[in-house]
Short mmCIF file of C-alpha atoms in Angstrom, two decimals:
data_model
loop_
_atom_site.label_atom_id
_atom_site.label_comp_id
_atom_site.label_asym_id
_atom_site.label_seq_id
_atom_site.Cartn_x
_atom_site.Cartn_y
_atom_site.Cartn_z
CA UNK A 1 76.68 -8.75 36.72
CA UNK A 2 79.70 -6.53 36.13
CA UNK A 3 79.62 -2.84 36.96
CA UNK A 4 79.35 -1.62 33.36
CA UNK A 5 76.25 -3.75 32.87
CA UNK A 6 74.83 -2.49 36.17
CA UNK A 7 75.38 1.08 34.97
CA UNK A 8 73.62 0.35 31.68
CA UNK A 9 70.73 -1.36 33.47
CA UNK A 10 70.13 1.64 35.76
CA UNK A 11 70.09 3.98 32.75
CA UNK A 12 67.77 1.67 30.82
CA UNK A 13 65.32 1.53 33.72
CA UNK A 14 65.23 5.33 33.84
CA UNK A 15 64.55 5.71 30.13
CA UNK A 16 61.97 2.91 30.11
CA UNK A 17 60.14 4.74 32.88
CA UNK A 18 60.39 8.02 30.97
CA UNK A 19 58.97 6.47 27.78
CA UNK A 20 56.42 4.20 29.48
CA UNK A 21 53.33 6.02 28.18
CA UNK A 22 54.70 6.18 24.61
CA UNK A 23 55.36 2.45 24.56
CA UNK A 24 51.96 1.66 26.03
CA UNK A 25 50.24 3.90 23.48
CA UNK A 26 51.62 1.91 20.55
CA UNK A 27 51.10 -1.44 22.20
CA UNK A 28 54.68 -2.13 23.25
CA UNK A 29 54.98 -3.65 26.69
CA UNK A 30 57.10 -1.49 28.95
CA UNK A 31 59.61 -3.13 31.25
CA UNK A 32 59.64 -0.14 33.58
CA UNK A 33 59.06 -0.94 37.25
CA UNK A 34 57.38 2.45 37.68
CA UNK A 35 55.58 4.39 34.90
CA UNK A 36 57.23 7.73 35.62
CA UNK A 37 60.45 9.31 36.88
CA UNK A 38 59.95 11.25 40.08
CA UNK A 39 62.56 13.52 41.63
CA UNK A 40 63.18 10.89 44.32
CA UNK A 41 63.59 8.08 41.78
CA UNK A 42 66.00 10.14 39.69
CA UNK A 43 68.10 11.15 42.72
CA UNK A 44 68.24 7.51 43.87
CA UNK A 45 69.27 6.36 40.38
CA UNK A 46 71.93 9.07 40.10
CA UNK A 47 73.37 7.97 43.44
CA UNK A 48 73.58 4.38 42.19
CA UNK A 49 75.15 5.51 38.92
CA UNK A 50 77.79 7.51 40.78
CA UNK A 51 78.69 4.42 42.82
CA UNK A 52 79.10 2.47 39.58
CA UNK A 53 81.30 5.24 38.14
CA UNK A 54 83.67 4.73 41.07
CA UNK A 55 83.67 0.96 40.56
CA UNK A 56 84.27 1.30 36.81
CA UNK A 57 86.76 4.18 36.65
CA UNK A 58 87.99 4.70 40.23
CA UNK A 59 91.12 2.55 40.23
CA UNK A 60 92.29 3.83 36.85
CA UNK A 61 91.76 7.52 37.72
CA UNK A 62 93.27 7.14 41.21
CA UNK A 63 96.44 5.45 39.99
CA UNK A 64 96.87 7.87 37.06
CA UNK A 65 96.47 11.01 39.19
CA UNK A 66 98.80 9.84 41.96
CA UNK A 67 101.39 8.70 39.42
CA UNK A 68 101.32 12.09 37.68
CA UNK A 69 101.01 14.42 40.66
CA UNK A 70 102.56 12.68 43.68
CA UNK A 71 105.81 10.98 44.57
CA UNK A 72 106.00 7.35 45.62
CA UNK A 73 104.54 6.85 49.09
CA UNK A 74 106.60 6.78 52.28
CA UNK A 75 105.25 4.05 54.55
CA UNK A 76 105.44 3.98 58.33
CA UNK A 77 104.49 0.92 60.31
CA UNK A 78 102.84 2.49 63.33
CA UNK A 79 104.72 1.92 66.57
CA UNK A 80 104.19 2.86 70.16
CA UNK A 81 101.43 2.70 72.76
CA UNK A 82 99.52 5.83 73.59
CA UNK A 83 99.44 9.23 71.95
CA UNK A 84 102.77 10.65 73.07
CA UNK A 85 104.68 7.46 72.37
CA UNK A 86 103.24 7.18 68.84
CA UNK A 87 104.02 10.82 68.11
CA UNK A 88 107.57 10.32 69.34
CA UNK A 89 108.04 7.24 67.14
CA UNK A 90 106.58 9.04 64.13
CA UNK A 91 108.80 12.08 64.60
CA UNK A 92 111.81 9.79 64.98
CA UNK A 93 110.89 8.01 61.72
CA UNK A 94 110.65 11.37 59.95
CA UNK A 95 114.05 12.48 61.27
CA UNK A 96 115.78 9.22 60.38
CA UNK A 97 114.36 9.29 56.85
CA UNK A 98 114.85 13.07 56.50
CA UNK A 99 111.20 13.68 55.71
CA UNK A 100 110.35 17.36 55.76
CA UNK A 101 107.52 17.56 53.23
CA UNK A 102 105.19 20.52 53.48
CA UNK A 103 102.41 19.35 51.13
CA UNK A 104 101.25 15.76 51.05
CA UNK A 105 98.36 13.30 51.24
CA UNK A 106 98.35 10.91 54.19
CA UNK A 107 96.39 7.70 54.57
CA UNK A 108 95.85 5.65 57.72
CA UNK A 109 95.34 1.94 57.10
CA UNK A 110 94.21 -1.05 59.11
CA UNK A 111 96.04 -3.68 57.10
CA UNK A 112 94.31 -3.40 53.68
CA UNK A 113 91.33 -1.37 54.89
CA UNK A 114 91.53 2.40 54.51
CA UNK A 115 90.60 4.21 57.72
CA UNK A 116 91.22 7.85 56.91
CA UNK A 117 92.51 10.13 54.15
CA UNK A 118 93.81 13.60 54.92
CA UNK A 119 95.98 16.32 53.43
CA UNK A 120 98.64 18.60 54.77
CA UNK A 121 99.59 22.02 53.53
CA UNK A 122 101.46 22.86 56.71
CA UNK A 123 104.24 20.38 57.33
CA UNK A 124 105.17 16.80 58.14
CA UNK A 125 103.65 16.73 61.65
CA UNK A 126 100.03 16.98 60.46
CA UNK A 127 99.25 13.22 60.86
CA UNK A 128 100.14 13.36 64.57
CA UNK A 129 96.90 15.30 65.19
CA UNK A 130 95.03 11.98 64.82
CA UNK A 131 97.23 9.78 66.97
CA UNK A 132 95.45 10.42 70.25
CA UNK A 133 92.00 9.60 68.89
CA UNK A 134 90.44 6.25 69.74
CA UNK A 135 89.04 5.74 66.26
CA UNK A 136 92.58 5.51 64.87
CA UNK A 137 93.80 3.07 67.51
CA UNK A 138 93.51 0.14 65.08
CA UNK A 139 95.63 1.78 62.40
CA UNK A 140 98.53 -0.49 61.42
CA UNK A 141 100.42 1.78 59.07
CA UNK A 142 100.51 5.23 57.54
CA UNK A 143 101.27 6.24 53.95
CA UNK A 144 102.50 9.69 52.94
CA UNK A 145 102.29 10.85 49.32
CA UNK A 146 104.36 14.02 48.76
CA UNK A 147 102.83 16.38 46.22
CA UNK A 148 102.58 20.09 45.51
CA UNK A 149 100.11 22.46 47.14
CA UNK A 150 98.34 22.74 43.80
CA UNK A 151 97.19 19.12 43.96
CA UNK A 152 96.54 18.35 47.65
CA UNK A 153 92.82 19.16 47.50
CA UNK A 154 92.23 17.22 44.28
CA UNK A 155 94.19 14.14 45.36
CA UNK A 156 92.59 14.06 48.82
CA UNK A 157 89.11 14.13 47.27
CA UNK A 158 90.02 11.45 44.73
CA UNK A 159 91.47 9.15 47.41
CA UNK A 160 88.35 9.53 49.57
CA UNK A 161 86.09 8.74 46.60
CA UNK A 162 88.05 5.66 45.57
CA UNK A 163 89.28 4.23 48.88
CA UNK A 164 86.02 4.94 50.78
CA UNK A 165 87.67 5.39 54.21
CA UNK A 166 85.52 4.51 57.19
CA UNK A 167 86.60 7.49 59.32
CA UNK A 168 86.10 10.32 56.83
CA UNK A 169 82.67 11.56 57.88
CA UNK A 170 82.97 14.57 55.58
CA UNK A 171 85.34 15.53 52.80
CA UNK A 172 88.00 18.13 53.32
CA UNK A 173 87.16 21.64 52.18
CA UNK A 174 87.95 22.37 48.57
CA UNK A 175 90.65 24.99 48.17
CA UNK A 176 90.01 28.09 46.11
CA UNK A 177 90.80 27.55 42.43
CA UNK A 178 91.38 23.81 43.02
CA UNK A 179 90.21 21.52 40.23
CA UNK A 180 87.50 18.93 40.84
CA UNK A 181 88.92 15.45 41.22
CA UNK A 182 88.35 13.30 38.08
CA UNK A 183 85.65 11.18 39.75
CA UNK A 184 83.74 14.23 40.99
CA UNK A 185 83.94 15.77 37.49
CA UNK A 186 82.38 12.71 35.87
CA UNK A 187 79.71 12.40 38.56
CA UNK A 188 78.85 16.11 38.41
CA UNK A 189 78.50 16.03 34.61
CA UNK A 190 76.38 12.88 34.85
CA UNK A 191 74.02 14.53 37.33
CA UNK A 192 73.68 17.73 35.30
CA UNK A 193 73.01 15.80 32.08
CA UNK A 194 70.35 13.57 33.61
CA UNK A 195 68.63 16.46 35.36
CA UNK A 196 68.51 18.29 32.02
CA UNK A 197 67.28 15.23 30.11
CA UNK A 198 64.48 14.59 32.59
CA UNK A 199 63.71 18.30 32.98
CA UNK A 200 63.78 18.25 36.77
CA UNK A 201 64.94 21.47 38.36
CA UNK A 202 67.65 20.74 40.82
CA UNK A 203 70.54 22.65 42.31
CA UNK A 204 73.68 20.62 41.84
CA UNK A 205 75.75 20.23 44.99
CA UNK A 206 79.42 19.97 44.15
CA UNK A 207 81.52 17.90 46.49
#
């Protein structure tokens, strides 16, 4: 089953549960697994729907935003053994390639698996803060996407949503006046709409 059909199926199950009693009253067999929509069921369904949003729209929104708001990535194949040696090799790579970006998104990879997404608003050396940590020891290369300070928060959030890095335990803090990333906007609107439709009071937690 493709992700659009999965999305539709989750929605259909919710509405069949919501209208279970109406269907039963007129003699129409309901296909709902449960005859009502509890807060827990709705929250679980919303979580599943958000995951499908990422599968359906993630790649498109990620590529569009990075194409519009960031330069082509600079890629460094990680060299060196130990923290100081890696930092030295990274700094050398930056000097040789004359990289002096102040605002950028950086992504640590283990081959094709994303390990960590971060942002810098304070200079090119920001990624070296991770090089002494054991959890990044398997990183094979680093990508740097130069952008403007206006977009670092939005692009970082979008990359975390789409790439699902294993080492990002929490998202970076959202900067004041920064726009929601496109995925968060869709997911937030989806949650608000469903909470309103099903009349369940709930405080929306923005990412």
